[in-house]
mmCIF file of N, CA and C and ligand atoms in Angstrom:
data_model
loop_
_atom_site.group_PDB
_atom_site.id
_atom_site.type_symbol
_atom_site.label_atom_id
_atom_site.label_comp_id
_atom_site.label_asym_id
_atom_site.label_seq_id
_atom_site.Cartn_x
_atom_site.Cartn_y
_atom_site.Cartn_z
ATOM 1 N N MET A 203 -3.531 -15.968 -2.449
ATOM 2 C CA MET A 203 -4.943 -16.423 -2.221
ATOM 3 C C MET A 203 -5.761 -16.170 -3.443
ATOM 4 N N SER A 204 -6.476 -17.157 -3.967
ATOM 5 C CA SER A 204 -7.063 -17.070 -5.274
ATOM 6 C C SER A 204 -8.229 -16.070 -5.298
ATOM 7 N N ASP A 205 -8.831 -15.787 -4.233
ATOM 8 C CA ASP A 205 -10.011 -14.887 -4.281
ATOM 9 C C ASP A 205 -9.677 -13.521 -3.703
ATOM 10 N N CYS A 206 -8.404 -13.249 -3.572
ATOM 11 C CA CYS A 206 -8.005 -11.928 -2.955
ATOM 12 C C CYS A 206 -7.759 -10.856 -4.057
ATOM 13 N N LEU A 207 -8.452 -9.705 -3.931
ATOM 14 C CA LEU A 207 -8.350 -8.670 -4.928
ATOM 15 C C LEU A 207 -6.959 -8.209 -5.159
ATOM 16 N N PHE A 208 -6.166 -8.005 -4.045
ATOM 17 C CA PHE A 208 -4.827 -7.452 -4.255
ATOM 18 C C PHE A 208 -3.869 -8.539 -4.750
ATOM 19 N N CYS A 209 -4.098 -9.846 -4.369
ATOM 20 C CA CYS A 209 -3.301 -10.894 -4.988
ATOM 21 C C CYS A 209 -3.513 -10.909 -6.519
ATOM 22 N N LYS A 210 -4.741 -10.657 -6.933
ATOM 23 C CA LYS A 210 -5.073 -10.642 -8.360
ATOM 24 C C LYS A 210 -4.394 -9.473 -9.012
ATOM 25 N N ILE A 211 -4.340 -8.313 -8.358
ATOM 26 C CA ILE A 211 -3.630 -7.114 -8.904
ATOM 27 C C ILE A 211 -2.111 -7.436 -8.990
ATOM 28 N N VAL A 212 -1.543 -7.986 -7.977
ATOM 29 C CA VAL A 212 -0.131 -8.388 -8.022
ATOM 30 C C VAL A 212 0.148 -9.331 -9.193
ATOM 31 N N ALA A 213 -0.775 -10.316 -9.412
ATOM 32 C CA ALA A 213 -0.558 -11.305 -10.414
ATOM 33 C C ALA A 213 -0.885 -10.779 -11.841
ATOM 34 N N GLY A 214 -1.397 -9.537 -11.922
ATOM 35 C CA GLY A 214 -1.714 -8.967 -13.204
ATOM 36 C C GLY A 214 -3.014 -9.353 -13.765
ATOM 37 N N GLU A 215 -3.819 -10.088 -12.938
ATOM 38 C CA GLU A 215 -5.126 -10.587 -13.369
ATOM 39 C C GLU A 215 -6.143 -9.437 -13.379
ATOM 40 N N ILE A 216 -5.874 -8.480 -12.564
ATOM 41 C CA ILE A 216 -6.742 -7.236 -12.560
ATOM 42 C C ILE A 216 -5.808 -6.024 -12.865
ATOM 43 N N PRO A 217 -6.165 -5.182 -13.776
ATOM 44 C CA PRO A 217 -5.256 -4.091 -14.164
ATOM 45 C C PRO A 217 -5.046 -3.127 -12.970
ATOM 46 N N SER A 218 -3.825 -2.513 -13.009
ATOM 47 C CA SER A 218 -3.561 -1.489 -11.988
ATOM 48 C C SER A 218 -2.544 -0.496 -12.587
ATOM 49 N N SER A 219 -2.472 0.645 -11.937
ATOM 50 C CA SER A 219 -1.522 1.637 -12.377
ATOM 51 C C SER A 219 -0.296 1.494 -11.537
ATOM 52 N N LYS A 220 0.657 0.674 -12.013
ATOM 53 C CA LYS A 220 1.889 0.314 -11.264
ATOM 54 C C LYS A 220 2.774 1.507 -11.113
ATOM 55 N N VAL A 221 3.373 1.704 -9.872
ATOM 56 C CA VAL A 221 4.337 2.775 -9.725
ATOM 57 C C VAL A 221 5.693 2.151 -9.282
ATOM 58 N N TYR A 222 5.686 0.925 -8.791
ATOM 59 C CA TYR A 222 6.938 0.300 -8.260
ATOM 60 C C TYR A 222 6.721 -1.200 -8.105
ATOM 61 N N GLU A 223 7.761 -1.926 -8.318
ATOM 62 C CA GLU A 223 7.733 -3.377 -8.061
ATOM 63 C C GLU A 223 9.127 -3.917 -7.773
ATOM 64 N N ASP A 224 9.252 -4.785 -6.807
ATOM 65 C CA ASP A 224 10.482 -5.482 -6.622
ATOM 66 C C ASP A 224 10.111 -6.957 -6.301
ATOM 67 N N GLU A 225 11.133 -7.704 -5.855
ATOM 68 C CA GLU A 225 10.926 -9.129 -5.556
ATOM 69 C C GLU A 225 9.792 -9.343 -4.510
ATOM 70 N N TYR A 226 9.643 -8.401 -3.619
ATOM 71 C CA TYR A 226 8.826 -8.637 -2.456
ATOM 72 C C TYR A 226 7.526 -7.866 -2.380
ATOM 73 N N CYS A 227 7.475 -6.773 -3.131
ATOM 74 C CA CYS A 227 6.279 -5.924 -3.008
ATOM 75 C C CYS A 227 5.886 -5.229 -4.341
ATOM 76 N N TYR A 228 4.704 -4.731 -4.328
ATOM 77 C CA TYR A 228 4.127 -4.154 -5.557
ATOM 78 C C TYR A 228 3.376 -2.846 -5.126
ATOM 79 N N ALA A 229 3.482 -1.773 -5.888
ATOM 80 C CA ALA A 229 2.769 -0.571 -5.505
ATOM 81 C C ALA A 229 2.013 -0.052 -6.713
ATOM 82 N N PHE A 230 0.876 0.503 -6.415
ATOM 83 C CA PHE A 230 0.001 0.938 -7.511
ATOM 84 C C PHE A 230 -0.862 2.063 -7.016
ATOM 85 N N ARG A 231 -1.516 2.854 -7.913
ATOM 86 C CA ARG A 231 -2.305 3.983 -7.526
ATOM 87 C C ARG A 231 -3.693 3.507 -7.013
ATOM 88 N N ASP A 232 -4.111 4.141 -5.932
ATOM 89 C CA ASP A 232 -5.428 3.778 -5.351
ATOM 90 C C ASP A 232 -6.544 4.217 -6.338
ATOM 91 N N ILE A 233 -7.522 3.325 -6.444
ATOM 92 C CA ILE A 233 -8.663 3.583 -7.397
ATOM 93 C C ILE A 233 -9.542 4.818 -6.965
ATOM 94 N N ALA A 234 -9.516 5.156 -5.643
ATOM 95 C CA ALA A 234 -10.282 6.198 -5.087
ATOM 96 C C ALA A 234 -9.418 7.114 -4.285
ATOM 97 N N PRO A 235 -8.592 7.907 -4.983
ATOM 98 C CA PRO A 235 -7.560 8.653 -4.299
ATOM 99 C C PRO A 235 -8.108 9.683 -3.306
ATOM 100 N N GLN A 236 -7.499 9.716 -2.126
ATOM 101 C CA GLN A 236 -7.912 10.673 -1.086
ATOM 102 C C GLN A 236 -6.879 11.796 -0.914
ATOM 103 N N ALA A 237 -5.982 11.857 -1.847
ATOM 104 C CA ALA A 237 -4.940 12.941 -1.872
ATOM 105 C C ALA A 237 -4.400 12.976 -3.247
ATOM 106 N N PRO A 238 -3.801 14.056 -3.658
ATOM 107 C CA PRO A 238 -3.256 14.153 -5.073
ATOM 108 C C PRO A 238 -2.433 12.930 -5.407
ATOM 109 N N THR A 239 -1.567 12.531 -4.431
ATOM 110 C CA THR A 239 -0.842 11.239 -4.650
ATOM 111 C C THR A 239 -1.372 10.311 -3.581
ATOM 112 N N HIS A 240 -1.909 9.153 -4.073
ATOM 113 C CA HIS A 240 -2.416 8.068 -3.163
ATOM 114 C C HIS A 240 -2.027 6.776 -3.762
ATOM 115 N N ILE A 241 -1.050 6.106 -3.153
ATOM 116 C CA ILE A 241 -0.452 4.870 -3.628
ATOM 117 C C ILE A 241 -0.585 3.816 -2.566
ATOM 118 N N LEU A 242 -0.841 2.604 -3.022
ATOM 119 C CA LEU A 242 -0.917 1.433 -2.130
ATOM 120 C C LEU A 242 0.322 0.564 -2.355
ATOM 121 N N VAL A 243 1.008 0.234 -1.298
ATOM 122 C CA VAL A 243 2.116 -0.734 -1.319
ATOM 123 C C VAL A 243 1.754 -2.000 -0.683
ATOM 124 N N VAL A 244 1.801 -3.135 -1.341
ATOM 125 C CA VAL A 244 1.405 -4.432 -0.846
ATOM 126 C C VAL A 244 2.475 -5.420 -0.942
ATOM 127 N N PRO A 245 2.572 -6.374 0.005
ATOM 128 C CA PRO A 245 3.507 -7.403 -0.158
ATOM 129 C C PRO A 245 2.973 -8.389 -1.217
ATOM 130 N N LYS A 246 3.873 -9.071 -1.945
ATOM 131 C CA LYS A 246 3.439 -9.985 -2.918
ATOM 132 C C LYS A 246 2.877 -11.285 -2.222
ATOM 133 N N ALA A 247 3.428 -11.588 -1.146
ATOM 134 C CA ALA A 247 2.900 -12.695 -0.369
ATOM 135 C C ALA A 247 1.598 -12.201 0.333
ATOM 136 N N HIS A 248 0.659 -13.162 0.513
ATOM 137 C CA HIS A 248 -0.606 -12.705 1.141
ATOM 138 C C HIS A 248 -0.576 -12.865 2.640
ATOM 139 N N VAL A 249 -0.809 -11.719 3.307
ATOM 140 C CA VAL A 249 -1.231 -11.836 4.750
ATOM 141 C C VAL A 249 -2.442 -10.800 4.856
ATOM 142 N N SER A 250 -3.241 -11.000 5.817
ATOM 143 C CA SER A 250 -4.490 -10.215 5.823
ATOM 144 C C SER A 250 -4.324 -8.775 6.240
ATOM 145 N N ASP A 251 -3.349 -8.545 7.107
ATOM 146 C CA ASP A 251 -3.244 -7.197 7.702
ATOM 147 C C ASP A 251 -1.908 -7.045 8.448
ATOM 148 N N ILE A 252 -1.627 -5.874 8.967
ATOM 149 C CA ILE A 252 -0.302 -5.617 9.592
ATOM 150 C C ILE A 252 -0.104 -6.472 10.865
ATOM 151 N N ALA A 253 -1.258 -6.907 11.470
ATOM 152 C CA ALA A 253 -1.054 -7.734 12.607
ATOM 153 C C ALA A 253 -0.437 -9.073 12.298
ATOM 154 N N HIS A 254 -0.455 -9.454 10.977
ATOM 155 C CA HIS A 254 0.126 -10.695 10.534
ATOM 156 C C HIS A 254 1.402 -10.531 9.745
ATOM 157 N N ALA A 255 2.010 -9.325 9.847
ATOM 158 C CA ALA A 255 3.216 -9.056 9.051
ATOM 159 C C ALA A 255 4.397 -9.947 9.480
ATOM 160 N N GLY A 256 4.347 -10.427 10.664
ATOM 161 C CA GLY A 256 5.372 -11.412 11.128
ATOM 162 C C GLY A 256 5.356 -12.719 10.360
ATOM 163 N N ASP A 257 4.265 -12.976 9.613
ATOM 164 C CA ASP A 257 4.158 -14.249 8.871
ATOM 165 C C ASP A 257 4.742 -14.087 7.437
ATOM 166 N N LEU A 258 5.157 -12.814 7.047
ATOM 167 C CA LEU A 258 5.656 -12.609 5.733
ATOM 168 C C LEU A 258 7.023 -13.213 5.524
ATOM 169 N N PRO A 259 7.347 -13.606 4.328
ATOM 170 C CA PRO A 259 8.744 -14.089 4.054
ATOM 171 C C PRO A 259 9.803 -13.120 4.500
ATOM 172 N N ALA A 260 10.936 -13.646 5.010
ATOM 173 C CA ALA A 260 12.027 -12.761 5.481
ATOM 174 C C ALA A 260 12.373 -11.758 4.362
ATOM 175 N N GLY A 261 12.567 -10.503 4.777
ATOM 176 C CA GLY A 261 13.010 -9.463 3.899
ATOM 177 C C GLY A 261 11.850 -8.661 3.314
ATOM 178 N N THR A 262 10.629 -9.118 3.552
ATOM 179 C CA THR A 262 9.467 -8.396 2.907
ATOM 180 C C THR A 262 9.215 -7.081 3.606
ATOM 181 N N VAL A 263 9.253 -7.059 4.908
ATOM 182 C CA VAL A 263 8.889 -5.843 5.638
ATOM 183 C C VAL A 263 10.019 -4.777 5.326
ATOM 184 N N GLU A 264 11.218 -5.187 5.335
ATOM 185 C CA GLU A 264 12.287 -4.255 5.021
ATOM 186 C C GLU A 264 12.145 -3.717 3.593
ATOM 187 N N ALA A 265 11.751 -4.575 2.690
ATOM 188 C CA ALA A 265 11.629 -4.186 1.226
ATOM 189 C C ALA A 265 10.421 -3.107 1.134
ATOM 190 N N ILE A 266 9.350 -3.414 1.860
ATOM 191 C CA ILE A 266 8.224 -2.482 1.850
ATOM 192 C C ILE A 266 8.656 -1.070 2.387
ATOM 193 N N LEU A 267 9.362 -1.054 3.514
ATOM 194 C CA LEU A 267 9.773 0.223 4.037
ATOM 195 C C LEU A 267 10.713 0.938 3.090
ATOM 196 N N SER A 268 11.626 0.184 2.528
ATOM 197 C CA SER A 268 12.594 0.764 1.538
ATOM 198 C C SER A 268 11.793 1.305 0.331
ATOM 199 N N ALA A 269 10.800 0.542 -0.128
ATOM 200 C CA ALA A 269 10.049 0.903 -1.267
ATOM 201 C C ALA A 269 9.272 2.225 -0.993
ATOM 202 N N ILE A 270 8.786 2.400 0.198
ATOM 203 C CA ILE A 270 8.010 3.623 0.524
ATOM 204 C C ILE A 270 8.909 4.834 0.307
ATOM 205 N N GLY A 271 10.137 4.753 0.745
ATOM 206 C CA GLY A 271 11.072 5.884 0.544
ATOM 207 C C GLY A 271 11.357 6.112 -0.930
ATOM 208 N N LYS A 272 11.581 5.031 -1.656
ATOM 209 C CA LYS A 272 11.824 5.169 -3.079
ATOM 210 C C LYS A 272 10.700 5.757 -3.862
ATOM 211 N N ILE A 273 9.481 5.290 -3.504
ATOM 212 C CA ILE A 273 8.221 5.823 -4.140
ATOM 213 C C ILE A 273 8.117 7.272 -3.865
ATOM 214 N N ALA A 274 8.298 7.676 -2.587
ATOM 215 C CA ALA A 274 8.105 9.053 -2.201
ATOM 216 C C ALA A 274 9.073 9.890 -2.985
ATOM 217 N N ALA A 275 10.290 9.451 -3.177
ATOM 218 C CA ALA A 275 11.239 10.278 -3.999
ATOM 219 C C ALA A 275 10.826 10.314 -5.481
ATOM 220 N N GLN A 276 10.400 9.148 -5.980
ATOM 221 C CA GLN A 276 9.914 9.072 -7.386
ATOM 222 C C GLN A 276 8.749 10.011 -7.635
ATOM 223 N N GLU A 277 7.872 10.104 -6.580
ATOM 224 C CA GLU A 277 6.653 10.936 -6.765
ATOM 225 C C GLU A 277 6.895 12.352 -6.331
ATOM 226 N N LYS A 278 8.102 12.651 -5.938
ATOM 227 C CA LYS A 278 8.525 14.023 -5.575
ATOM 228 C C LYS A 278 7.751 14.524 -4.345
ATOM 229 N N LEU A 279 7.592 13.686 -3.350
ATOM 230 C CA LEU A 279 6.890 14.063 -2.147
ATOM 231 C C LEU A 279 7.887 14.675 -1.117
ATOM 232 N N GLU A 280 8.728 15.559 -1.561
ATOM 233 C CA GLU A 280 9.802 16.077 -0.733
ATOM 234 C C GLU A 280 9.200 16.980 0.418
ATOM 235 N N ASN A 281 7.933 17.378 0.302
ATOM 236 C CA ASN A 281 7.357 18.193 1.375
ATOM 237 C C ASN A 281 6.728 17.270 2.489
ATOM 238 N N GLY A 282 6.787 16.027 2.272
ATOM 239 C CA GLY A 282 6.174 15.098 3.274
ATOM 240 C C GLY A 282 5.080 14.261 2.732
ATOM 241 N N PHE A 283 4.771 13.290 3.535
ATOM 242 C CA PHE A 283 3.613 12.354 3.131
ATOM 243 C C PHE A 283 3.235 11.538 4.338
ATOM 244 N N ARG A 284 2.123 10.874 4.307
ATOM 245 C CA ARG A 284 1.594 10.091 5.401
ATOM 246 C C ARG A 284 1.486 8.635 4.944
ATOM 247 N N VAL A 285 1.791 7.688 5.859
ATOM 248 C CA VAL A 285 1.660 6.292 5.549
ATOM 249 C C VAL A 285 0.631 5.698 6.567
ATOM 250 N N VAL A 286 -0.325 5.011 6.028
ATOM 251 C CA VAL A 286 -1.416 4.521 6.822
ATOM 252 C C VAL A 286 -1.598 2.987 6.509
ATOM 253 N N SER A 287 -1.845 2.203 7.521
ATOM 254 C CA SER A 287 -2.231 0.799 7.255
ATOM 255 C C SER A 287 -3.368 0.483 8.180
ATOM 256 N N ASN A 288 -4.562 0.421 7.559
ATOM 257 C CA ASN A 288 -5.746 0.124 8.292
ATOM 258 C C ASN A 288 -5.761 -1.437 8.643
ATOM 259 N N CYS A 289 -6.147 -1.754 9.836
ATOM 260 C CA CYS A 289 -6.163 -3.162 10.335
ATOM 261 C C CYS A 289 -7.533 -3.474 10.990
ATOM 262 N N GLY A 290 -8.348 -4.241 10.246
ATOM 263 C CA GLY A 290 -9.502 -4.733 10.890
ATOM 264 C C GLY A 290 -10.713 -3.759 10.835
ATOM 265 N N PRO A 291 -11.884 -4.206 11.349
ATOM 266 C CA PRO A 291 -13.120 -3.468 11.228
ATOM 267 C C PRO A 291 -13.078 -2.090 11.863
ATOM 268 N N ASP A 292 -12.421 -1.982 13.039
ATOM 269 C CA ASP A 292 -12.459 -0.695 13.704
ATOM 270 C C ASP A 292 -11.685 0.319 12.934
ATOM 271 N N ALA A 293 -10.742 -0.084 12.081
ATOM 272 C CA ALA A 293 -9.909 0.838 11.255
ATOM 273 C C ALA A 293 -10.585 0.927 9.825
ATOM 274 N N CYS A 294 -11.727 0.285 9.640
ATOM 275 C CA CYS A 294 -12.388 0.312 8.327
ATOM 276 C C CYS A 294 -11.562 -0.268 7.215
ATOM 277 N N GLN A 295 -10.730 -1.330 7.509
ATOM 278 C CA GLN A 295 -9.978 -1.980 6.480
ATOM 279 C C GLN A 295 -10.997 -2.622 5.541
ATOM 280 N N SER A 296 -10.883 -2.298 4.276
ATOM 281 C CA SER A 296 -11.936 -2.872 3.280
ATOM 282 C C SER A 296 -11.302 -3.984 2.409
ATOM 283 N N VAL A 297 -9.988 -4.061 2.320
ATOM 284 C CA VAL A 297 -9.350 -5.183 1.485
ATOM 285 C C VAL A 297 -8.464 -5.952 2.413
ATOM 286 N N PRO A 298 -8.794 -7.236 2.666
ATOM 287 C CA PRO A 298 -8.025 -8.018 3.684
ATOM 288 C C PRO A 298 -6.757 -8.584 3.089
ATOM 289 N N HIS A 299 -5.933 -7.742 2.477
ATOM 290 C CA HIS A 299 -4.528 -8.120 2.109
ATOM 291 C C HIS A 299 -3.703 -6.890 2.592
ATOM 292 N N LEU A 300 -2.706 -7.121 3.435
ATOM 293 C CA LEU A 300 -1.925 -6.025 3.994
ATOM 294 C C LEU A 300 -1.543 -4.967 2.919
ATOM 295 N N HIS A 301 -1.787 -3.761 3.274
ATOM 296 C CA HIS A 301 -1.393 -2.685 2.349
ATOM 297 C C HIS A 301 -1.132 -1.414 3.142
ATOM 298 N N PHE A 302 -0.220 -0.608 2.580
ATOM 299 C CA PHE A 302 0.208 0.635 3.146
ATOM 300 C C PHE A 302 -0.211 1.747 2.181
ATOM 301 N N HIS A 303 -1.059 2.642 2.681
ATOM 302 C CA HIS A 303 -1.430 3.843 1.879
ATOM 303 C C HIS A 303 -0.273 4.849 2.001
ATOM 304 N N ILE A 304 0.190 5.369 0.894
ATOM 305 C CA ILE A 304 1.074 6.524 0.889
ATOM 306 C C ILE A 304 0.200 7.682 0.314
ATOM 307 N N LEU A 305 0.090 8.691 1.201
ATOM 308 C CA LEU A 305 -0.822 9.860 0.900
ATOM 309 C C LEU A 305 0.102 11.096 0.928
ATOM 310 N N GLY A 306 -0.025 11.874 -0.218
ATOM 311 C CA GLY A 306 0.849 13.085 -0.232
ATOM 312 C C GLY A 306 0.346 14.014 -1.284
ATOM 313 N N GLY A 307 0.967 15.158 -1.365
ATOM 314 C CA GLY A 307 0.646 16.145 -2.350
ATOM 315 C C GLY A 307 -0.276 17.264 -1.801
ATOM 316 N N ARG A 308 -0.652 17.104 -0.537
ATOM 317 C CA ARG A 308 -1.435 18.136 0.110
ATOM 318 C C ARG A 308 -1.107 18.107 1.571
ATOM 319 N N LYS A 309 -1.518 19.209 2.288
ATOM 320 C CA LYS A 309 -1.318 19.177 3.734
ATOM 321 C C LYS A 309 -2.347 18.236 4.414
ATOM 322 N N MET A 310 -1.794 17.401 5.244
ATOM 323 C CA MET A 310 -2.708 16.444 5.969
ATOM 324 C C MET A 310 -3.289 17.118 7.211
ATOM 325 N N GLY A 311 -4.389 16.559 7.716
ATOM 326 C CA GLY A 311 -4.897 17.041 8.952
ATOM 327 C C GLY A 311 -3.920 16.733 10.087
ATOM 328 N N ASP A 312 -3.943 17.439 11.164
ATOM 329 C CA ASP A 312 -2.989 17.269 12.248
ATOM 330 C C ASP A 312 -3.454 16.191 13.275
ATOM 331 N N ARG A 313 -4.543 15.588 13.043
ATOM 332 C CA ARG A 313 -5.028 14.448 13.803
ATOM 333 C C ARG A 313 -5.020 13.203 12.955
ATOM 334 N N MET A 314 -4.762 12.080 13.645
ATOM 335 C CA MET A 314 -4.686 10.784 12.875
ATOM 336 C C MET A 314 -6.061 10.328 12.443
ATOM 337 N N ALA A 315 -7.071 10.593 13.175
ATOM 338 C CA ALA A 315 -8.351 10.087 12.919
ATOM 339 C C ALA A 315 -9.487 11.098 13.160
HETATM 340 P P1 DGP B 197 -8.504 0.073 3.082
HETATM 341 O O1 DGP B 197 -9.843 0.775 3.301
HETATM 342 O O2 DGP B 197 -7.442 0.565 4.034
HETATM 343 O O3 DGP B 197 -8.609 -1.446 3.108
HETATM 344 O O4 DGP B 197 -8.070 0.491 1.617
HETATM 345 C C1 DGP B 197 -8.321 -0.216 0.467
HETATM 346 C C2 DGP B 197 -8.031 0.648 -0.656
HETATM 347 O O5 DGP B 197 -8.021 -0.089 -1.848
HETATM 348 C C3 DGP B 197 -9.112 1.758 -0.845
HETATM 349 O O6 DGP B 197 -8.487 3.029 -0.680
HETATM 350 C C4 DGP B 197 -9.508 1.626 -2.306
HETATM 351 C C5 DGP B 197 -8.492 0.706 -2.909
HETATM 352 N N1 DGP B 197 -9.059 -0.219 -3.916
HETATM 353 C C6 DGP B 197 -10.084 -1.076 -3.711
HETATM 354 N N2 DGP B 197 -10.257 -1.788 -4.873
HETATM 355 C C7 DGP B 197 -9.271 -1.356 -5.728
HETATM 356 C C8 DGP B 197 -8.894 -1.770 -7.041
HETATM 357 O O7 DGP B 197 -9.521 -2.639 -7.725
HETATM 358 N N3 DGP B 197 -7.861 -1.133 -7.660
HETATM 359 C C9 DGP B 197 -7.159 -0.146 -7.003
HETATM 360 N N4 DGP B 197 -6.138 0.463 -7.620
HETATM 361 N N5 DGP B 197 -7.447 0.215 -5.710
HETATM 362 C C10 DGP B 197 -8.511 -0.370 -5.085
#
């Protein structure tokens, strides 16, 4: 999508701090980190949120899940990490391109919200 922030990051039109890339997905450091390690993993194909993940090209969801494990190892998050995908206004999603937050490097709260 031409006016999508994360599509522009994937295309290299907006700079980002890349940590991982494969045929299906791209990962980069969040601009406003909420943990010592805060990485966003996005599909290269555009869908607005996780509710539309079924519309992604075959193999994309598997690639993202596999990438999350690879990134966690790369970032040495052996003590654990949290994965979050906000969907829609009630979840305060601010960028309407599906993304998974990987949060790690500190102890997370024991409640989801
Ligand atoms: P969410 O609120 O779940 O939609 O998360 C969107 C995240 O995207 C938020 O943590 C901040 C991050 N973000 C927004 N704009 C940029 C940007 O231009 N570059 C990077 N690296 N991250 C961004």
